[in-house]
Short mmCIF file of C-alpha atoms in Angstrom, two decimals:
data_model
loop_
_atom_site.label_atom_id
_atom_site.label_comp_id
_atom_site.label_asym_id
_atom_site.label_seq_id
_atom_site.Cartn_x
_atom_site.Cartn_y
_atom_site.Cartn_z
CA MET A 1428 46.11 -46.43 255.18
CA ARG A 1429 49.52 -44.77 255.08
CA GLU A 1430 51.04 -47.71 253.20
CA TYR A 1431 48.19 -47.55 250.68
CA THR A 1432 48.75 -43.83 250.12
CA GLU A 1433 52.50 -44.30 249.59
CA LYS A 1434 51.85 -47.16 247.18
CA LYS A 1435 49.32 -45.04 245.32
CA GLU A 1436 51.78 -42.16 245.07
CA THR A 1437 54.48 -44.55 243.84
CA CYS A 1438 52.21 -45.94 241.11
CA GLY A 1439 51.27 -42.39 240.09
CA THR A 1440 54.94 -41.43 239.93
CA ILE A 1441 55.75 -44.46 237.81
CA CYS A 1442 52.92 -43.64 235.39
CA LEU A 1443 54.11 -40.04 235.12
CA LYS A 1444 57.68 -41.21 234.47
CA TYR A 1445 56.60 -43.39 231.58
CA LEU A 1446 54.27 -40.75 230.18
CA LEU A 1447 57.09 -38.20 230.27
CA PHE A 1448 59.54 -40.68 228.74
CA ILE A 1449 57.14 -41.41 225.86
CA PHE A 1450 56.58 -37.69 225.43
CA ASN A 1451 60.33 -37.06 225.31
CA PHE A 1452 60.86 -39.75 222.69
CA PHE A 1453 58.31 -38.20 220.35
CA PHE A 1454 59.46 -34.73 221.34
CA TRP A 1455 63.00 -35.65 220.26
CA LEU A 1456 61.66 -36.87 216.91
CA ALA A 1457 59.64 -33.67 216.57
CA GLY A 1458 62.82 -31.66 217.22
CA GLY A 1459 64.45 -33.40 214.28
CA ALA A 1460 61.42 -32.59 212.11
CA VAL A 1461 61.43 -28.92 213.18
CA MET A 1462 65.15 -28.61 212.46
CA ALA A 1463 64.67 -30.36 209.11
CA VAL A 1464 61.93 -27.92 208.04
CA GLY A 1465 64.06 -24.91 208.99
CA THR A 1466 67.17 -26.31 207.30
CA TRP A 1467 65.20 -27.29 204.18
CA THR A 1468 63.79 -23.76 203.92
CA LEU A 1469 67.25 -22.19 204.20
CA ALA A 1470 69.16 -24.69 202.07
CA GLU A 1471 66.76 -25.67 199.30
CA LYS A 1472 64.58 -22.57 199.05
CA SER A 1473 67.05 -19.84 200.02
CA ASP A 1474 67.57 -18.69 196.41
CA TYR A 1475 64.48 -16.51 196.58
CA ILE A 1476 65.35 -14.92 199.94
CA SER A 1477 67.59 -12.40 198.11
CA LEU A 1478 64.51 -11.15 196.22
CA LEU A 1479 62.79 -10.15 199.47
CA SER A 1480 63.43 -6.80 201.13
CA SER A 1481 62.49 -8.15 204.56
CA SER A 1482 64.50 -10.72 206.52
CA THR A 1483 61.41 -12.08 208.29
CA TYR A 1484 61.14 -15.14 206.05
CA SER A 1485 64.69 -16.28 206.75
CA ALA A 1486 64.37 -15.29 210.45
CA THR A 1487 61.46 -17.70 210.93
CA ALA A 1488 63.49 -20.51 209.37
CA TYR A 1489 66.52 -19.76 211.58
CA ILE A 1490 64.30 -19.77 214.66
CA LEU A 1491 63.02 -23.23 213.71
CA VAL A 1492 66.56 -24.56 213.23
CA VAL A 1493 67.64 -23.26 216.65
CA ALA A 1494 64.44 -24.53 218.26
CA GLY A 1495 64.94 -27.96 216.65
CA VAL A 1496 68.48 -28.31 217.98
CA VAL A 1497 67.42 -27.23 221.48
CA VAL A 1498 64.43 -29.60 221.36
CA MET A 1499 66.67 -32.60 220.60
CA VAL A 1500 69.07 -31.72 223.42
CA THR A 1501 66.14 -31.06 225.76
CA GLY A 1502 64.57 -34.42 224.92
CA ILE A 1503 67.73 -36.22 226.08
CA LEU A 1504 67.87 -34.10 229.24
CA GLY A 1505 64.21 -34.87 229.89
CA CYS A 1506 64.84 -38.63 229.75
CA CYS A 1507 67.74 -38.30 232.22
CA ALA A 1508 65.72 -36.10 234.57
CA THR A 1509 62.77 -38.50 234.43
CA PHE A 1510 64.60 -41.72 235.24
CA LYS A 1511 66.97 -40.23 237.78
CA GLU A 1512 64.03 -38.49 239.47
CA ARG A 1513 66.07 -35.35 240.06
CA ARG A 1514 63.96 -32.32 240.84
CA ASN A 1515 66.75 -29.89 239.91
CA LEU A 1516 67.06 -31.50 236.45
CA LEU A 1517 63.30 -31.34 236.04
CA ARG A 1518 63.41 -27.62 236.81
CA VAL A 1519 66.04 -27.07 234.09
CA TYR A 1520 64.02 -29.26 231.72
CA PHE A 1521 60.84 -27.26 232.36
CA ILE A 1522 62.64 -23.94 231.76
CA LEU A 1523 64.04 -25.26 228.46
CA LEU A 1524 60.58 -26.47 227.43
CA LEU A 1525 59.21 -23.01 228.17
CA CYS A 1526 61.97 -21.31 226.14
CA ILE A 1527 61.37 -23.61 223.17
CA PHE A 1528 57.64 -23.04 223.49
CA LEU A 1529 58.18 -19.28 223.25
CA LEU A 1530 60.60 -19.65 220.30
CA GLU A 1531 58.13 -21.71 218.31
CA ILE A 1532 55.24 -19.41 219.11
CA ILE A 1533 57.38 -16.47 217.92
CA ALA A 1534 58.22 -18.33 214.68
CA GLY A 1535 54.54 -19.06 214.12
CA ILE A 1536 53.51 -15.45 214.78
CA LEU A 1537 56.26 -14.07 212.53
CA ALA A 1538 55.21 -16.42 209.74
CA TYR A 1539 51.57 -15.31 210.12
CA ILE A 1540 52.42 -11.59 210.18
CA TYR A 1541 54.75 -11.87 207.18
CA TYR A 1542 52.10 -13.90 205.35
CA GLN A 1543 49.81 -10.86 205.59
CA GLN A 1544 52.52 -8.39 204.51
CA LEU A 1545 54.09 -10.41 201.70
CA SER A 1546 51.81 -9.29 198.87
CA MET A 1547 52.42 -5.59 199.55
CA GLU A 1548 56.18 -6.09 199.90
CA LEU A 1549 56.46 -7.89 196.56
CA LYS A 1550 54.33 -5.29 194.78
CA GLN A 1551 56.54 -2.52 196.11
CA ASN A 1552 59.96 -4.11 195.68
CA LEU A 1553 60.13 -7.09 193.33
CA LYS A 1554 60.15 -5.19 190.04
CA ASN A 1555 62.76 -2.74 191.34
CA THR A 1556 64.95 -5.58 192.63
CA MET A 1557 64.79 -7.42 189.31
CA THR A 1558 65.38 -4.43 187.05
CA GLN A 1559 67.97 -2.59 189.17
CA LYS A 1560 70.07 -5.46 190.53
CA TYR A 1561 69.97 -8.10 187.78
CA ARG A 1562 73.50 -8.74 186.45
CA LYS A 1563 74.86 -5.95 188.64
CA GLU A 1564 78.31 -6.55 190.14
CA GLY A 1565 78.03 -7.77 193.71
CA GLU A 1566 74.41 -8.89 193.23
CA GLU A 1567 75.14 -12.38 191.92
CA SER A 1568 72.64 -13.94 194.34
CA VAL A 1569 69.85 -11.77 192.92
CA THR A 1570 70.83 -12.64 189.34
CA SER A 1571 70.85 -16.35 190.14
CA ALA A 1572 67.50 -16.07 191.97
CA VAL A 1573 65.85 -14.20 189.10
CA ASP A 1574 67.05 -16.70 186.49
CA LYS A 1575 65.89 -19.64 188.61
CA LEU A 1576 62.56 -17.95 189.36
CA GLN A 1577 61.79 -17.29 185.69
CA GLN A 1578 62.73 -20.79 184.60
CA GLU A 1579 61.19 -22.70 187.50
CA PHE A 1580 57.86 -20.85 187.37
CA LYS A 1581 57.84 -20.25 183.60
CA CYS A 1582 57.42 -16.51 183.93
CA CYS A 1583 59.11 -13.31 182.76
CA GLY A 1584 59.44 -10.08 184.71
CA SER A 1585 57.62 -9.10 187.87
CA ASN A 1586 54.23 -8.30 186.31
CA ASN A 1587 55.06 -9.34 182.71
CA TYR A 1588 57.92 -9.22 180.20
CA THR A 1589 57.57 -5.43 179.64
CA ASP A 1590 59.11 -4.82 183.09
CA TRP A 1591 62.51 -5.64 181.59
CA ALA A 1592 62.34 -2.49 179.42
CA ASP A 1593 63.29 -0.60 182.62
CA SER A 1594 66.23 -2.87 183.41
CA LEU A 1595 69.64 -1.21 183.75
CA TRP A 1596 71.25 -4.32 182.29
CA ILE A 1597 68.89 -4.55 179.29
CA LYS A 1598 69.66 -0.90 178.49
CA SER A 1599 73.41 -1.51 178.70
CA PRO A 1600 75.68 -2.75 175.86
CA GLU A 1601 76.29 -5.93 177.90
CA ALA A 1602 72.80 -7.15 177.01
CA ASN A 1603 73.83 -7.53 173.35
CA GLY A 1604 70.45 -6.46 172.07
CA ARG A 1605 68.41 -8.68 174.37
CA LYS A 1606 64.91 -7.47 175.18
CA VAL A 1607 64.63 -9.85 178.12
CA PRO A 1608 67.08 -12.14 179.94
CA ASP A 1609 67.65 -15.54 178.34
CA SER A 1610 65.99 -17.13 181.38
CA CYS A 1611 62.64 -15.81 180.07
CA CYS A 1612 62.93 -18.15 177.09
CA LYS A 1613 60.93 -21.35 176.86
CA THR A 1614 64.03 -23.05 175.52
CA ILE A 1615 67.23 -21.36 176.64
CA THR A 1616 69.89 -20.71 174.02
CA ASP A 1617 72.52 -18.01 173.87
CA LEU A 1618 70.98 -14.61 173.02
CA CYS A 1619 67.46 -16.09 172.82
CA GLY A 1620 66.27 -13.06 174.79
CA ARG A 1621 66.59 -10.89 171.67
CA ARG A 1622 63.27 -12.23 170.39
CA ASP A 1623 60.24 -11.48 172.58
CA HIS A 1624 57.65 -13.37 170.54
CA PRO A 1625 55.12 -15.46 172.56
CA SER A 1626 56.44 -18.62 170.92
CA ASN A 1627 59.88 -17.87 172.37
CA ILE A 1628 59.35 -16.35 175.83
CA TYR A 1629 56.84 -16.53 178.69
CA LYS A 1630 55.34 -13.28 177.48
CA GLU A 1631 52.11 -12.93 179.42
CA SER A 1632 53.14 -14.64 182.65
CA GLY A 1633 54.60 -12.46 185.42
CA CYS A 1634 56.53 -13.88 188.37
CA ILE A 1635 55.09 -11.86 191.24
CA THR A 1636 51.95 -13.93 191.86
CA LYS A 1637 53.81 -17.22 191.48
CA LEU A 1638 56.56 -16.17 193.90
CA GLU A 1639 53.97 -14.89 196.37
CA ASN A 1640 52.05 -18.19 196.29
CA PHE A 1641 55.29 -20.16 196.64
CA ILE A 1642 56.50 -18.24 199.70
CA GLN A 1643 53.05 -18.21 201.30
CA GLU A 1644 52.89 -22.01 201.07
CA HIS A 1645 56.23 -22.25 202.88
CA LEU A 1646 55.12 -19.73 205.50
CA LYS A 1647 52.06 -21.92 206.14
CA ILE A 1648 54.34 -24.92 206.70
CA ILE A 1649 56.68 -22.97 209.00
CA GLY A 1650 53.79 -21.51 210.99
CA ALA A 1651 51.94 -24.83 211.27
CA VAL A 1652 55.07 -26.70 212.43
CA GLY A 1653 55.96 -24.06 215.02
CA ILE A 1654 52.46 -23.75 216.48
CA SER A 1655 51.77 -27.53 216.41
CA ILE A 1656 54.94 -28.49 218.28
CA ALA A 1657 54.37 -25.65 220.75
CA CYS A 1658 50.88 -26.98 221.54
CA VAL A 1659 52.24 -30.49 222.11
CA GLN A 1660 54.80 -29.06 224.54
CA ILE A 1661 52.02 -27.91 226.84
CA PHE A 1662 51.41 -31.57 227.72
CA GLY A 1663 55.13 -32.04 228.40
CA MET A 1664 55.15 -29.08 230.77
CA ILE A 1665 52.07 -30.42 232.56
CA PHE A 1666 53.63 -33.91 232.96
CA THR A 1667 56.86 -32.30 234.21
CA CYS A 1668 55.05 -30.24 236.85
CA CYS A 1669 53.08 -33.27 238.05
CA LEU A 1670 56.20 -35.44 238.31
CA TYR A 1671 58.10 -32.63 240.06
CA LYS A 1672 55.36 -32.35 242.70
CA SER A 1673 55.21 -36.12 243.21
CA LEU A 1674 58.94 -36.38 243.99
CA LYS A 1675 60.32 -35.80 247.44
CA PRO A 1676 62.52 -32.72 247.89
CA GLU A 1677 66.20 -33.53 247.47
CA PRO A 1678 68.33 -33.31 250.64
CA TYR A 1679 70.85 -30.48 250.70
#
């Protein structure tokens, strides 16, 4: 009876080892995906971050990058802890899993909260940012973001092209008689912003709704990735606890 029990425990331990190894393999791949989403948000879509008054959007992306790196390192540690059957390594592994779990839950919650607040923030700040900071010295990132926004989304101004009448730059001699920036033009040529006819500029299309939809889509991706990976980690923590209990205490 005793031999049967030991054999049964050994088979259970072996099954747990392989389950945890498989989990760690996919967990390592997931870490790469999480890091890629965070990096992609910061690298490819960071132009519009300067148009936001809150740093929540970029904070969620940074959290994902950090979580992704830690996940990949943790996945390797998990494989070592599993095959060496070291309870102390499994303890460290479990703590790291828990920390990553919390990081990704935080990223998901931040993305959700900011998703709800985004519309109000843009209504309150986007027009002011565009009209007060465009072409201002030291605000090159805002200028670049505004030009890219208007060209990429085929829009002009926050609500519409009339917003540019309040622009400090448009009112200055540097504008050379432009009524809107050249990036409002359907076909950009030098000084094309002097003519605000519908055939020349995106006259009726404001940028605020298009930017809001764009950022909300990315917040959905960030939130979904963070929450999804966090849910998967629950299984990893369960497997780790079961394997930890099945191993004999290490001699001191």
